[in-house]
XYZ file of C-alpha atoms in Angstrom:
667
model
C 2.132 56.604 40.628
C 1.503 52.916 40.295
C -1.190 51.744 37.911
C -4.230 50.000 39.402
C -4.441 46.246 39.080
C -6.462 44.986 36.109
C -10.108 44.282 36.764
C -11.025 40.654 37.308
C -12.412 38.922 34.235
C -14.272 35.660 33.995
C -12.453 35.045 30.712
C -9.044 34.704 32.400
C -8.166 31.007 32.772
C -6.756 29.696 36.017
C -3.069 28.902 36.141
C -2.108 25.540 34.780
C -1.050 23.128 37.519
C 1.083 20.040 37.513
C -1.878 17.698 37.156
C -3.172 19.559 34.102
C -0.835 18.470 31.286
C -0.271 20.515 28.178
C -1.283 19.348 24.713
C 1.897 19.547 22.611
C 2.137 19.775 18.846
C 3.602 16.563 17.438
C 3.815 17.239 13.701
C 5.057 20.326 11.927
C 2.551 22.473 10.106
C 3.960 21.364 6.752
C 3.705 17.650 7.526
C 0.251 18.008 9.050
C -0.905 19.965 6.014
C 0.488 17.355 3.641
C -1.223 14.472 5.451
C -4.477 16.429 5.677
C -4.473 17.130 1.945
C -3.726 13.503 1.098
C -6.554 12.254 3.332
C -8.986 14.799 1.923
C -7.978 13.970 -1.647
C -8.395 10.211 -1.081
C -11.923 10.726 0.244
C -12.800 13.189 -2.526
C -11.615 10.841 -5.289
C -13.402 7.825 -3.790
C -16.695 9.672 -3.384
C -16.428 11.240 -6.834
C -16.020 7.826 -8.456
C -18.959 6.476 -6.457
C -21.164 9.402 -7.502
C -20.183 9.202 -11.164
C -20.686 5.425 -11.294
C -23.786 4.891 -9.160
C -25.424 8.301 -8.972
C -27.998 10.054 -11.120
C -28.777 13.612 -12.130
C -32.492 13.036 -11.470
C -34.046 14.546 -8.305
C -35.358 11.987 -5.833
C -38.214 11.855 -3.340
C -38.354 14.953 -1.080
C -36.434 17.048 -3.587
C -39.387 17.500 -5.935
C -41.365 19.456 -3.376
C -38.662 20.721 -1.038
C -36.410 22.036 -3.825
C -38.170 22.010 -7.174
C -41.437 23.755 -6.326
C -40.570 25.339 -2.965
C -37.260 26.931 -3.985
C -36.363 26.864 -7.690
C -39.812 27.606 -9.071
C -40.223 30.457 -6.601
C -36.757 31.851 -7.386
C -37.366 31.899 -11.133
C -40.827 33.422 -10.740
C -39.447 36.053 -8.374
C -41.570 35.260 -5.333
C -39.234 33.266 -3.102
C -39.679 34.192 0.575
C -36.272 34.043 2.249
C -37.988 33.274 5.549
C -38.524 29.813 4.053
C -34.861 29.078 4.830
C -35.670 28.753 8.534
C -38.889 26.746 8.265
C -39.049 23.081 9.257
C -38.545 20.158 6.911
C -39.973 17.178 8.783
C -38.272 17.410 12.208
C -35.348 19.428 10.883
C -34.550 23.017 9.971
C -32.222 22.669 7.004
C -31.223 26.247 6.258
C -27.663 25.270 5.280
C -28.959 22.639 2.857
C -31.315 25.156 1.269
C -28.640 27.837 0.998
C -26.203 25.427 -0.647
C -28.925 24.277 -3.064
C -29.668 27.878 -4.068
C -25.976 28.660 -4.518
C -25.383 25.639 -6.776
C -28.567 26.359 -8.720
C -27.389 29.863 -9.532
C -23.785 28.813 -10.228
C -25.139 26.174 -12.623
C -27.155 28.802 -14.519
C -30.428 27.801 -12.898
C -30.221 24.144 -13.842
C -31.103 21.420 -11.383
C -28.583 18.571 -11.442
C -28.304 16.135 -8.549
C -24.892 14.861 -9.655
C -23.567 18.395 -9.346
C -25.060 18.587 -5.846
C -23.509 15.266 -4.857
C -20.055 16.291 -6.050
C -20.356 19.538 -4.101
C -21.390 17.536 -1.039
C -18.279 15.395 -1.388
C -16.226 18.575 -1.009
C -17.812 19.128 2.420
C -16.811 15.598 3.440
C -13.284 16.140 2.118
C -12.952 19.382 4.097
C -14.102 17.636 7.287
C -11.650 14.818 6.652
C -8.784 17.226 6.042
C -9.489 19.282 9.170
C -9.751 16.191 11.343
C -6.548 14.741 9.875
C -4.768 18.041 10.527
C -5.960 17.940 14.135
C -4.774 14.356 14.608
C -1.364 15.045 13.128
C -0.750 18.151 15.183
C -2.091 16.902 18.498
C -1.169 13.214 18.646
C 1.973 11.050 18.426
C 2.850 9.840 14.946
C 1.763 6.200 15.163
C -1.493 6.924 16.943
C -2.320 9.708 14.497
C -1.548 7.453 11.529
C -3.935 4.749 12.760
C -6.755 7.229 13.277
C -6.091 8.921 9.922
C -6.391 5.539 8.234
C -9.741 4.936 9.923
C -10.799 8.449 8.983
C -10.041 7.837 5.296
C -11.851 4.490 5.367
C -14.869 6.159 6.959
C -14.993 8.774 4.217
C -14.045 6.641 1.224
C -15.903 3.347 1.700
C -19.475 3.167 0.361
C -21.349 2.081 3.501
C -22.904 5.584 3.619
C -23.996 5.385 -0.013
C -27.478 6.793 0.609
C -26.121 10.197 1.580
C -23.338 10.079 -1.002
C -25.598 9.736 -4.066
C -28.465 11.902 -2.763
C -28.011 15.615 -3.314
C -30.516 16.555 -0.612
C -28.701 14.795 2.247
C -25.838 17.193 2.882
C -27.252 18.197 6.281
C -25.443 15.107 7.606
C -22.161 16.385 6.178
C -22.673 19.914 7.522
C -23.413 18.451 10.952
C -20.206 16.390 10.964
C -18.129 19.439 10.018
C -19.750 21.703 12.601
C -19.534 19.005 15.271
C -15.761 18.854 14.823
C -15.496 22.639 15.002
C -17.643 22.881 18.147
C -15.652 20.202 19.967
C -12.340 21.652 18.770
C -13.362 25.074 20.078
C -14.703 23.876 23.433
C -11.691 21.613 24.105
C -8.858 23.902 23.003
C -9.852 27.541 22.670
C -9.011 29.838 25.608
C -11.826 31.486 27.496
C -11.929 34.794 25.630
C -14.640 37.017 24.131
C -13.607 35.765 20.675
C -14.292 32.175 21.719
C -17.705 33.265 23.028
C -18.586 34.842 19.680
C -17.312 31.799 17.759
C -19.451 29.467 19.875
C -22.502 31.670 19.320
C -22.023 31.399 15.555
C -21.315 27.654 15.578
C -24.312 26.962 17.824
C -26.714 28.750 15.482
C -25.299 27.073 12.384
C -25.403 23.627 13.995
C -29.132 23.650 14.757
C -29.824 24.494 11.101
C -28.398 21.170 9.926
C -30.423 18.339 11.509
C -32.609 18.185 14.596
C -29.842 16.147 16.246
C -27.592 19.194 15.974
C -28.676 20.011 19.525
C -26.703 16.938 20.638
C -23.508 18.578 19.388
C -24.237 21.546 21.639
C -24.838 19.224 24.583
C -21.519 17.445 23.944
C -19.803 20.848 23.866
C -21.306 21.690 27.254
C -19.919 18.413 28.643
C -16.429 19.311 27.398
C -16.589 22.775 28.940
C -17.784 21.342 32.248
C -14.887 18.879 32.302
C -12.442 21.716 31.622
C -13.701 23.492 34.712
C -13.871 20.319 36.803
C -10.244 19.507 36.025
C -9.237 23.056 37.032
C -7.991 23.937 33.556
C -10.323 26.970 33.560
C -12.540 28.645 36.103
C -16.166 27.663 36.452
C -17.402 31.236 35.774
C -15.443 31.402 32.509
C -16.748 28.021 31.358
C -20.285 28.919 32.419
C -20.198 31.979 30.167
C -19.015 29.848 27.220
C -21.826 27.397 27.957
C -24.460 30.133 27.659
C -24.726 30.258 23.832
C -24.667 26.471 23.594
C -27.361 25.965 26.231
C -29.451 28.905 25.053
C -29.560 27.800 21.416
C -30.025 24.166 22.495
C -33.123 24.976 24.593
C -34.699 27.204 21.955
C -34.068 24.669 19.177
C -35.341 21.745 21.261
C -38.592 23.575 22.037
C -39.170 24.209 18.330
C -38.600 20.677 16.989
C -41.840 19.713 15.212
C -43.642 16.598 16.432
C -44.943 14.737 13.382
C -47.757 12.234 13.841
C -46.908 10.393 10.618
C -43.419 9.600 11.946
C -44.732 8.178 15.225
C -44.927 4.588 13.852
C -41.184 4.742 13.106
C -40.240 5.420 16.718
C -39.238 2.752 19.218
C -42.360 1.438 20.881
C -41.455 1.085 24.553
C -38.255 0.834 26.577
C -37.406 -2.704 25.516
C -37.518 -1.862 21.829
C -35.546 1.326 22.496
C -32.866 -0.651 24.354
C -32.673 -3.198 21.529
C -32.387 -0.491 18.868
C -29.801 1.437 20.899
C -27.657 -1.680 21.258
C -27.660 -1.971 17.439
C -26.877 1.684 16.694
C -24.255 2.031 19.453
C -22.477 -1.158 18.333
C -22.170 -0.132 14.688
C -20.184 -1.151 12.600
C -20.766 -4.445 14.441
C -23.707 -5.988 16.225
C -24.288 -6.069 19.988
C -22.544 -6.510 22.373
C -19.660 -4.772 20.553
C -20.642 -1.510 22.254
C -19.396 -2.924 25.570
C -15.894 -3.451 24.155
C -15.905 -0.003 22.568
C -17.086 1.685 25.781
C -14.523 0.092 28.121
C -11.568 2.420 27.346
C -13.862 5.471 27.397
C -15.176 4.564 30.839
C -11.597 4.332 32.111
C -10.642 7.781 30.829
C -13.818 9.403 32.094
C -13.203 7.845 35.510
C -9.622 9.150 35.507
C -10.772 12.678 34.685
C -13.376 12.614 37.457
C -11.192 10.823 40.004
C -7.952 12.728 39.499
C -9.332 16.050 38.254
C -6.959 15.569 35.324
C -7.608 16.279 31.669
C -5.755 16.707 28.428
C -7.457 18.874 25.751
C -7.256 16.069 23.204
C -8.834 13.656 25.692
C -11.602 16.191 26.255
C -12.147 16.561 22.506
C -12.606 12.816 22.117
C -14.726 12.534 25.251
C -17.031 15.062 23.616
C -16.962 13.096 20.381
C -17.802 9.878 22.239
C -20.661 11.547 24.144
C -22.018 13.024 20.909
C -21.839 9.643 19.170
C -23.628 7.884 22.043
C -26.368 10.526 22.095
C -26.723 10.298 18.306
C -27.026 6.512 18.507
C -29.692 6.913 21.193
C -31.604 9.528 19.188
C -31.495 7.320 16.091
C -32.708 4.338 18.116
C -35.597 6.374 19.508
C -36.718 8.058 16.275
C -36.274 5.064 13.931
C -36.125 2.127 16.338
C -39.376 0.316 15.569
C -38.418 -3.032 14.066
C -34.815 -1.920 13.602
C -32.520 -4.780 12.534
C -29.637 -2.968 10.835
C -28.533 0.655 10.844
C -29.828 2.455 7.721
C -27.019 3.679 5.507
C -27.958 7.356 5.861
C -27.074 7.348 9.580
C -23.669 5.708 9.219
C -21.841 8.966 8.381
C -22.587 10.109 11.918
C -21.879 6.805 13.652
C -18.584 6.371 11.759
C -17.302 9.556 13.382
C -18.032 8.036 16.773
C -16.054 4.960 15.798
C -12.965 7.170 15.551
C -13.529 8.079 19.209
C -13.805 4.388 20.121
C -10.435 3.759 18.503
C -8.820 6.775 20.160
C -9.603 5.644 23.702
C -8.451 2.118 22.913
C -5.120 3.487 21.655
C -4.771 5.602 24.795
C -5.507 2.704 27.145
C -2.507 2.272 29.482
C -0.930 -0.932 30.690
C -2.597 -1.922 33.927
C -5.621 0.285 33.347
C -8.991 -1.043 34.545
C -7.271 -4.086 36.056
C -5.866 -5.188 32.691
C -2.296 -6.417 32.557
C 0.347 -5.337 30.101
C -0.442 -7.780 27.303
C -4.266 -7.614 27.591
C -4.005 -3.815 27.383
C -1.789 -4.036 24.300
C -4.220 -6.498 22.752
C -7.070 -4.079 23.390
C -5.122 -1.227 21.796
C -4.524 -3.299 18.669
C -7.884 -5.060 18.500
C -10.335 -2.157 18.614
C -8.924 -0.108 15.675
C -8.452 -3.305 13.646
C -12.011 -4.426 14.326
C -13.396 -1.013 13.438
C -11.507 -0.984 10.125
C -12.746 -4.505 9.389
C -16.256 -3.413 10.343
C -16.157 -0.517 7.889
C -15.143 -2.903 5.108
C -17.743 -5.499 6.102
C -20.522 -2.910 6.227
C -19.535 -1.717 2.751
C -19.773 -5.265 1.402
C -23.175 -5.740 3.026
C -24.498 -2.515 1.503
C -23.235 -3.164 -2.054
C -26.396 -5.051 -3.178
C -28.543 -2.120 -2.012
C -26.282 0.304 -3.859
C -26.456 -1.723 -7.072
C -30.242 -1.990 -6.845
C -30.571 1.746 -6.290
C -28.342 2.427 -9.305
C -30.565 0.262 -11.463
C -33.768 1.867 -10.188
C -32.508 5.409 -10.844
C -32.044 4.485 -14.503
C -35.587 3.137 -14.708
C -36.890 6.278 -12.979
C -35.094 8.449 -15.529
C -36.710 6.562 -18.414
C -40.193 6.962 -16.957
C -39.727 10.664 -16.209
C -38.296 11.344 -19.694
C -41.232 9.511 -21.283
C -43.710 11.641 -19.308
C -41.920 14.875 -20.186
C -42.023 13.876 -23.855
C -45.775 13.386 -23.781
C -46.544 9.882 -22.476
C -49.285 10.713 -19.950
C -49.283 7.152 -18.574
C -45.518 6.846 -18.078
C -45.767 7.424 -14.319
C -48.915 5.459 -13.519
C -49.170 1.911 -12.128
C -45.469 1.723 -11.367
C -43.999 -0.291 -8.472
C -42.295 1.575 -5.607
C -39.064 3.319 -6.662
C -39.781 2.943 -10.380
C -40.613 6.643 -10.276
C -38.612 9.071 -8.085
C -41.546 10.126 -5.899
C -43.990 8.174 -3.714
C -47.088 9.404 -5.570
C -47.467 9.486 -9.339
C -50.001 12.344 -9.206
C -47.665 14.576 -7.199
C -44.756 13.912 -9.546
C -46.929 14.487 -12.610
C -48.043 17.815 -11.160
C -44.449 18.954 -10.641
C -43.328 17.788 -14.092
C -46.294 19.508 -15.737
C -45.242 22.872 -14.364
C -43.503 24.829 -17.120
C -41.138 26.524 -14.669
C -40.014 23.218 -13.151
C -39.476 21.792 -16.634
C -37.060 24.606 -17.433
C -34.729 23.582 -14.597
C -34.742 19.793 -15.098
C -31.418 18.006 -15.642
C -30.286 17.218 -19.148
C -31.035 13.500 -18.661
C -34.818 14.038 -18.836
C -35.126 17.128 -20.993
C -36.981 16.759 -24.246
C -35.831 18.893 -27.190
C -39.403 20.027 -27.796
C -39.541 21.555 -24.322
C -36.481 23.734 -24.865
C -38.009 26.740 -26.549
C -36.769 30.264 -25.913
C -36.462 30.830 -22.194
C -36.747 34.491 -21.162
C -35.757 33.614 -17.598
C -32.291 32.556 -18.728
C -29.795 35.221 -19.567
C -27.129 32.736 -20.579
C -27.686 29.296 -22.113
C -25.321 26.706 -23.529
C -26.672 25.622 -26.909
C -25.988 22.141 -28.196
C -27.645 19.532 -30.332
C -30.080 17.055 -28.730
C -28.328 14.209 -26.994
C -24.997 15.979 -26.701
C -23.169 18.034 -24.105
C -20.986 21.019 -24.996
C -17.204 20.814 -24.641
C -15.756 22.343 -21.507
C -14.330 25.289 -23.448
C -17.721 26.114 -25.021
C -18.478 29.839 -24.841
C -22.132 30.569 -23.979
C -24.009 33.239 -25.869
C -25.137 35.351 -22.945
C -28.185 37.518 -23.480
C -29.287 35.506 -26.531
C -33.046 34.858 -26.285
C -33.346 32.860 -29.504
C -32.677 29.404 -28.134
C -34.110 27.025 -30.713
C -36.476 24.183 -29.807
C -33.825 21.703 -30.942
C -31.266 23.049 -28.486
C -30.781 21.941 -24.891
C -29.441 24.469 -22.371
C -26.833 22.997 -20.060
C -25.326 24.684 -17.014
C -21.563 25.035 -16.794
C -21.279 22.787 -13.734
C -23.478 20.176 -15.409
C -21.299 20.267 -18.516
C -18.197 19.645 -16.399
C -19.892 16.867 -14.427
C -21.112 15.238 -17.632
C -17.593 15.163 -19.020
C -16.284 13.635 -15.807
C -19.057 11.041 -15.955
C -18.185 10.152 -19.535
C -14.523 9.756 -18.668
C -14.674 8.010 -15.296
C -17.975 6.186 -14.781
C -17.651 2.416 -14.957
C -20.452 0.409 -16.659
C -22.231 -1.865 -14.193
C -24.998 -3.556 -16.157
C -24.506 -6.202 -18.852
C -24.828 -4.488 -22.231
C -26.769 -5.933 -25.164
C -24.637 -5.669 -28.304
C -25.021 -7.030 -31.856
C -23.686 -10.574 -32.145
C -23.356 -13.095 -34.925
C -24.206 -15.847 -35.333
C -27.186 -16.465 -33.088
C -26.987 -19.771 -31.149
C -29.617 -22.332 -32.155
C -32.954 -22.702 -30.412
C -33.161 -26.170 -28.880
C -36.189 -28.230 -27.934
C -34.729 -29.394 -24.611
C -34.474 -25.790 -23.378
C -37.262 -24.345 -21.260
C -37.643 -20.680 -20.315
C -40.156 -18.024 -19.363
C -40.169 -14.306 -18.636
C -42.328 -13.370 -15.661
C -41.994 -9.585 -15.835
C -40.117 -6.880 -17.709
C -39.497 -3.670 -15.776
C -41.851 -5.110 -13.143
C -44.733 -5.075 -15.640
C -46.776 -7.734 -17.383
C -47.299 -7.759 -21.169
C -49.443 -4.835 -22.295
C -51.336 -6.882 -24.845
C -51.119 -10.585 -25.422
C -47.476 -11.556 -25.268
C -46.018 -8.101 -26.028
C -44.049 -5.961 -23.571
C -43.708 -2.270 -24.376
C -41.116 0.248 -23.142
C -40.523 3.895 -24.113
C -36.735 3.375 -24.079
C -34.566 0.291 -23.692
C -31.633 2.032 -22.001
C -32.318 -0.180 -18.971
C -34.411 -3.332 -18.830
C -35.177 -5.441 -15.783
C -36.015 -9.016 -16.664
C -37.282 -11.649 -14.248
C -37.891 -15.271 -15.203
C -36.165 -18.627 -15.547
C -34.256 -20.627 -18.155
C -32.511 -23.983 -18.257
C -32.033 -27.238 -20.112
C -34.110 -30.278 -19.210
C -32.216 -33.222 -17.798
C -29.072 -31.252 -16.954
C -27.494 -31.429 -13.532
C -27.730 -27.634 -13.170
C -27.812 -24.675 -15.547
C -24.492 -22.913 -16.168
C -23.988 -19.901 -13.951
C -23.749 -17.671 -17.009
C -27.123 -16.725 -18.464
C -27.470 -15.473 -22.039
C -30.029 -12.738 -22.707
C -30.988 -12.068 -26.304
C -33.212 -9.851 -28.441
C -33.884 -10.802 -32.076
C -35.095 -8.083 -34.432
C -37.647 -8.615 -37.198
C -34.765 -8.426 -39.678
C -32.821 -11.149 -37.857
C -30.230 -8.997 -36.057
C -29.282 -10.623 -32.753
C -28.372 -8.596 -29.649
C -26.927 -10.510 -26.719
C -25.448 -10.095 -23.249
C -24.252 -12.423 -20.510
C -24.944 -12.152 -16.792
C -24.179 -14.181 -13.679
C -27.470 -13.976 -11.860
C -28.905 -17.398 -11.134
C -31.594 -17.597 -8.446
C -33.354 -20.606 -6.880
C -36.733 -21.491 -8.428
C -38.161 -24.410 -6.440
C -41.547 -23.806 -8.093
C -40.052 -24.453 -11.541
C -38.166 -27.472 -10.204
C -41.392 -28.937 -8.841
C -43.508 -28.113 -11.903
C -41.032 -29.735 -14.326
C -40.005 -32.508 -11.899
C -36.406 -31.719 -12.797
C -33.858 -31.172 -10.016
C -31.513 -29.472 -12.498
C -33.921 -26.520 -12.699
C -33.504 -25.578 -9.040
C -31.182 -22.661 -9.905
C -32.792 -21.702 -13.202
C -34.182 -18.351 -12.009
C -32.927 -14.828 -12.616
C -33.882 -11.223 -11.870
C -31.420 -8.858 -13.495
C -30.915 -5.578 -15.235
C -29.356 -5.082 -18.667
C -28.319 -2.047 -20.658
C -30.019 -2.094 -24.054
C -29.010 1.413 -25.134
C -27.469 0.033 -28.338
C -30.735 -1.607 -29.415
C -32.731 0.667 -31.773
C -36.492 1.078 -31.609
C -38.571 -1.694 -33.079
C -40.047 -5.105 -32.209
C -37.905 -7.961 -30.882
C -38.283 -11.572 -29.812
C -37.000 -12.233 -26.289
C -34.789 -15.296 -25.868
C -32.832 -16.742 -22.955
C -30.456 -19.628 -22.588
C -27.342 -21.164 -21.170
C -24.427 -19.012 -22.283
C -22.437 -20.687 -25.041
C -24.796 -23.673 -25.319
C -28.315 -23.070 -26.587
C -31.247 -20.678 -26.528
C -34.928 -20.876 -25.728
C -37.671 -18.686 -27.221
C -39.839 -17.147 -24.470
C -42.702 -16.583 -26.943
C -42.768 -12.944 -25.833
C -42.087 -9.831 -27.859
C -40.625 -6.481 -26.859
C -41.683 -3.198 -28.444
C -39.103 -0.402 -28.035
C -40.847 2.835 -28.934
C -37.850 5.214 -29.104
C -34.097 5.083 -29.541
C -32.092 5.573 -26.362
C -29.384 8.190 -26.018
C -26.471 8.604 -23.640
C -28.240 11.278 -21.612
C -30.661 8.699 -20.191
C -27.848 7.124 -18.179
C -26.487 10.405 -16.794
């Protein structure tokens, strides 16, 4: 008896035909793995150094409410509702961000440390980089894969996306990038089987719990599946079934995106503003009309797929990546397009991934394609990846001043928060924007006054007096104030007698602190004792306009709780000189005559001073700079400025430093 034929299944792909080429493996598993690990390691090292040098352990902005009170306080007090994971945060549902925050919090012995979060986030980026590099090595010829791997490493290692890199709460961007790669990989390469259906269901659900724009990943996956069917690689019924989880989750998620009235002013106001903003976001890392050059090779390949019913899985993967990038650029232009002039740093992680797709289609552009001759096509293949690499570098250079300013402000924020925690009730009031890590002083004061929140604060702002016995901790690292335990320190688990002079430190924080001590590079000029003090000269003129953005508290006296970081704005120069030297000398003179000095290159134009003194040499006498005064003990000091190596001028202002600084303030 002959067996009956197998039942028809929509998951059986159609036979591959001559016009449906295979996607061969170009590199061995060993070589692909080696390249992937090297790329991932390069990105991990670069981001780690950036985090240790420019980052901070202090929570920032949304974290105080979204993590501190909404998650950690509730966890410690035993009333956290796990349904909170799925609730909206602004327009997003950030369940993966919340789950990762909870996991790190528990692994770090219930201590909140943003540097620990940032380093963990860099692991997500490294994993994405490694997976993508593996894909490129296995699926593409050697030279083409090498070019794209180089761009991939530049995209992950350069600091143009610094906002997400040094913010612990921004890992939804990194989760989205990782899941986007997995969705496109699955839709372009996986056979139409029940396993693929289940995988897409899981990936679709995870993707919409990253950012609201996660639905665009699902839409790009649908496009890839449709092109597979159109090119006769698989049957339409099979692809339609695989589209079901993507479309179903997409529709449900889109219907549940919150519409926030207070974000309406940020949106593009009208079609013209939307078109202008989209031209900027789509052309990143350059300005319009770069998007036209980037889109040309993609248009050719899309036309070839539609015209010839021909597709290669790798082409489909990158078509999906290009579509996703274009949709992301459009969504960014719509939601944040009002008055947009440059792409904010936090969106560049997403747009950089699209730039890899731009380069891919340029490298695949054939001689004679789109009416281009042999040499113009070769020029296009060389120009686009080169321009994208140059654009990544240029964007990094443009963002460096913002990164440096943010680094300085985080140190000032830490000082103000530490002062409040130690009892200065006015430490948070009347501060300029970003001099405290929350938009409202009252809201931050409320969070910092909560005893539960205080127990989880990072070591940088903990006061020894606030570290009494903590019954909520079953295991605490006990060290002297201002120190961090060695990495081999053994905690006394179950010990409830933590003394007030001891500061509990989580294991991950202890490791991060040691890495910071070993690898972080100093960025601010440091005031150190110096002898002898240069003479004060009558032909020198100087003034200090503000110190830490504040005026003197009484008479001519400035007062700070700590001098770990000082921001000084003013002017200094010698009368009758052609121009002041570029090097500015900053000095503090103690009541006992000890002189602390530092040098900085920070001259700014001061036409008002030039006009007031009728001296053209004072045009570049201004400055606005930060200095590290951690080595200066508490006390009262005269503030002096001058031309480095020449002479000094007394500003007639005094500085009161109320407490000695310690190393923790800079962590």
